[in-house]
Every structure is written in C-alpha cells, then in structure tokens.
Short mmCIF file of C-alpha atoms in Angstrom, two decimals:
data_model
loop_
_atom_site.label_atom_id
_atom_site.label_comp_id
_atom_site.label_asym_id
_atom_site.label_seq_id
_atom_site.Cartn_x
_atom_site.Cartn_y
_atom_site.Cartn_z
CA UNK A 1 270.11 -27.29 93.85
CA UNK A 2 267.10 -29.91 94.03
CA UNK A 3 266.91 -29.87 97.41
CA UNK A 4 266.33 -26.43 97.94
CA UNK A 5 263.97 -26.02 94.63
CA UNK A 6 261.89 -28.66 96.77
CA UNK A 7 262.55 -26.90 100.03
CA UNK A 8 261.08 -23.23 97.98
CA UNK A 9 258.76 -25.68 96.46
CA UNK A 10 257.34 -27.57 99.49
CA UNK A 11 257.28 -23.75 101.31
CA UNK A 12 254.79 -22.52 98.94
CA UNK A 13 252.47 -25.87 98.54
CA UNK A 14 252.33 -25.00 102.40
CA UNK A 15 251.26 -21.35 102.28
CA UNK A 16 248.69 -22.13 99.70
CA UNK A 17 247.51 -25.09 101.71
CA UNK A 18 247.57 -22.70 105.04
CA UNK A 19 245.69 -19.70 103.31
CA UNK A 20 242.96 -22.44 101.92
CA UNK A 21 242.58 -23.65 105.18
CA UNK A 22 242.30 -20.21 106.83
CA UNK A 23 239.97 -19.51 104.16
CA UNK A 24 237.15 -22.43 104.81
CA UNK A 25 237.39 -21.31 108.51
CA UNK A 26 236.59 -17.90 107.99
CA UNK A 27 233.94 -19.13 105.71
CA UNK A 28 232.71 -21.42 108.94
CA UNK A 29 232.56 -18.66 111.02
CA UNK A 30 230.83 -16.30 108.63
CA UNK A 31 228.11 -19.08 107.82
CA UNK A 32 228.16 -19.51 111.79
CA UNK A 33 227.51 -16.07 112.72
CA UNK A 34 225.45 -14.79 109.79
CA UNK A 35 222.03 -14.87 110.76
CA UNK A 36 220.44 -11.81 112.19
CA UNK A 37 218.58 -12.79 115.31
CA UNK A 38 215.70 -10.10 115.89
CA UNK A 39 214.27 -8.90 119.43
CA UNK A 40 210.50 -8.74 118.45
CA UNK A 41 209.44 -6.25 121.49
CA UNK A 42 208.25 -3.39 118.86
CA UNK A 43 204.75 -3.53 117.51
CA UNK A 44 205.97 -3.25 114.47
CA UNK A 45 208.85 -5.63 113.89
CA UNK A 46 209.14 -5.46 109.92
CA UNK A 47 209.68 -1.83 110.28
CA UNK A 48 210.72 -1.25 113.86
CA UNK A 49 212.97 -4.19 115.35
CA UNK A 50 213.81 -3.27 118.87
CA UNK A 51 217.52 -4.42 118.24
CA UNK A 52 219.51 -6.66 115.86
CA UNK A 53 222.06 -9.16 116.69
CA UNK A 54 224.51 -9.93 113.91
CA UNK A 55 227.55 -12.35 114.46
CA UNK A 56 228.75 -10.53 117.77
CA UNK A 57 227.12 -7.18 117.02
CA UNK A 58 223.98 -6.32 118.89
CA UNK A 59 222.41 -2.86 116.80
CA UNK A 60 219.40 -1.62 119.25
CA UNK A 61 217.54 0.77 117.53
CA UNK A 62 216.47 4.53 118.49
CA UNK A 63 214.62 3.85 122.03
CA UNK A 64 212.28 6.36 123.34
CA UNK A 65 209.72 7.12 125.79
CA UNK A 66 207.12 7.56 123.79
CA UNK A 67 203.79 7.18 125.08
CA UNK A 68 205.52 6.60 128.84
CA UNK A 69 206.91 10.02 128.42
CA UNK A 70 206.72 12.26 131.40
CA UNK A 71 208.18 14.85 129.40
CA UNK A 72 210.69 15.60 131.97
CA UNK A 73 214.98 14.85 130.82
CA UNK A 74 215.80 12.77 133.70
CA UNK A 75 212.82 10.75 134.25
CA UNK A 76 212.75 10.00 130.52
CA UNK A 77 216.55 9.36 130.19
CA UNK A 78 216.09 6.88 133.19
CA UNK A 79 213.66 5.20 131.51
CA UNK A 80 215.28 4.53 128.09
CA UNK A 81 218.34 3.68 129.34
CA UNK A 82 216.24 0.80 131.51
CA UNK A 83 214.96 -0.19 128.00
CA UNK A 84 217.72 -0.32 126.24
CA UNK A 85 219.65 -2.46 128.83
CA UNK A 86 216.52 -4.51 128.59
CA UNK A 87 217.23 -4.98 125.12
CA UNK A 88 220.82 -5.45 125.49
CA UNK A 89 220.47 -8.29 127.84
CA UNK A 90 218.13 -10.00 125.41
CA UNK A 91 220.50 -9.85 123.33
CA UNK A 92 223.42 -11.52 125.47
CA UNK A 93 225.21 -8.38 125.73
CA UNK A 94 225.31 -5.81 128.55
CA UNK A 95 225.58 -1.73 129.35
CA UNK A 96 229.75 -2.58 129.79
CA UNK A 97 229.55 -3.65 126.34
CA UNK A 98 228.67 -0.58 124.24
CA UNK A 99 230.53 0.42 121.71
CA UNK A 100 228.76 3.76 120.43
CA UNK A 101 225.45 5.45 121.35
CA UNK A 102 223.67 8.08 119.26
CA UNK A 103 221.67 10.47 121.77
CA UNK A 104 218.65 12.61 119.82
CA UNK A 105 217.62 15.26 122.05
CA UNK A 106 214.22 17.64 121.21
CA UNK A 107 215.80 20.38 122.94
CA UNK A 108 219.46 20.96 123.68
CA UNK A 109 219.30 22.81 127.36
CA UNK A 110 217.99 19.39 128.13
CA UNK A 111 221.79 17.74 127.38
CA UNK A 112 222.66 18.30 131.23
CA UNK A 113 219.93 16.87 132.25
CA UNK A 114 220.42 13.70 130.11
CA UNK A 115 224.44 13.95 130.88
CA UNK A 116 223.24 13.78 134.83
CA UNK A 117 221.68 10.15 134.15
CA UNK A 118 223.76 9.32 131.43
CA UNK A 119 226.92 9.46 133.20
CA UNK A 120 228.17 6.07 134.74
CA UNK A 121 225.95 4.03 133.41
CA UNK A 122 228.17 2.31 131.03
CA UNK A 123 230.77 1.37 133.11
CA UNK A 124 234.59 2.42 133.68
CA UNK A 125 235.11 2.90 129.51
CA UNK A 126 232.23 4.43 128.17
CA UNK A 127 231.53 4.26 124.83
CA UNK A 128 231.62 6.96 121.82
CA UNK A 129 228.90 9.18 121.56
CA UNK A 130 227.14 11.75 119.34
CA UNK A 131 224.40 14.34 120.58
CA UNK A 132 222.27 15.56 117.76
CA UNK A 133 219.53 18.16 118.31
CA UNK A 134 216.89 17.31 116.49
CA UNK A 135 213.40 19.88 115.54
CA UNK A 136 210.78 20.12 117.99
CA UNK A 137 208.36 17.18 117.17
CA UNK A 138 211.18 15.48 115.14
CA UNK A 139 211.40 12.52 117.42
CA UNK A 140 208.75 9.69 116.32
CA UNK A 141 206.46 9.32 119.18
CA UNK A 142 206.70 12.45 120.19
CA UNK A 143 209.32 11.80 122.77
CA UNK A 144 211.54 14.81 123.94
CA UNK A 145 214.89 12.06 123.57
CA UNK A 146 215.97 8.79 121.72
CA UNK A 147 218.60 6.88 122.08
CA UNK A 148 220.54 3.78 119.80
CA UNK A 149 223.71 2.23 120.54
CA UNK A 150 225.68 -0.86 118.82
CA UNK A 151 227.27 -3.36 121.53
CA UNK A 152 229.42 -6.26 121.22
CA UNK A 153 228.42 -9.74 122.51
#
C-alpha cells in the first residue's frame, strides 16, 4: 500500500514539476517573441506603420497606390502587390506565406481586373480573402484599391 501511495504520489510531484516547467518555457518564448518590430517606410509611422511583426506574425497594413496611382485596376494591383511583398520581405516573411488578405476595391466591376493580377501570386495555397466595396473616395489617398494581409514568418 506504501509503495503505490508513493508511486500516485511521486506521479503527481512529476506532473506539477512538468506543467511548471512547460510553464517558464512558454513564458521564455512569449518574453522572446513579444516585441513588435515596426517597418518605418510610411511617413507617418505613429499612425501609419507600413507593417507589424509580432512573435511570428507579420500584420502589413492597407497598401495603396496612392499618389502612384494610374487609376487603372491592373496597373495599380501590380503595383501594390510589389509593395506589399516589399514589405513582407522586410519583414522575413514572403508572398507563400500569407495567411489572409483584405482587398478594398472603389468600384466593384474592377474585381476582375484585380482577380487577373491577383491570381497566382501567392503561390500553390493561397490564402483567405475578403473583397469589400468600399464608397467612391472611401479609400485614403484616393486610391481606386487597398490591400492588407497578415503572414507568418
């Protein structure tokens, strides 16, 4: 009967001893990872990072054309896209790494337009997506798209 009170005993000293340990190194790795690293390409960084890395997130925000706007779907879908790879890179991730992308479009009969570029430039597994229309002049920047995805490092 001692021996196996010990045996129950020694059993749960482990467990608590294994769940303390697990617990510092989750701890570790949150400490490790917590830090949001910033991509500072946005004249406006307090307000407008251009994307976000936290632990082995990367968060780029709504990219645009903006001022470089030709006004024209595919041009301007090329040219976001370029950006937001840019940022992606910076960030140690990649185009084959995103997880979900939010498309804003001015103007909905542009979303076959956007699809043309869009499509196959994320790789085999694309990620999720949403398509929201948006009002005319509801964009910041006046651009006629935006785009933001989240990636994984």
């Amino acid at each position: 009967m001692k021996s196996s009170r010990r045996s129950v005993i020694g059993k749960i000293m482990s467990t608590f001893a294994g769940l303390a340990g697990f617990n510092l190194v989750a701890k570790a790795q949150e400490k490790k990872s917590s830090a949001p690293l910033f991509n500072r390409d946005s004249p406006d960084v307090t307000l407008y990072p251009g994307s976000l890395r936290y632990g082995n997130l990367v968060f780029v925000s709504g990219t645009g054309a903006d001022a470089e706007s030709v006004f024209e779907i595919r041009a301007d879908t090329e040219f976001v896209l370029k950006k937001m790879e840019k940022r992606l890179i910076a960030a140690g991730s990649s185009m084959e790494k995103v997880l979900k992308v939010t498309v804003f479009l001015s103007d909905m009969s542009d979303f076959q337009g956007m699809n043309e570029i869009y499509k196959g430039r994320f790789g085999k597994n694309p990620p999720v997506r949403s398509t929201v229309a948006v009002a005319k002049g509801g964009i910041p920047g006046n651009s006629i798209l935006e785009i933001d995805c989240i990636a994984y490092v």
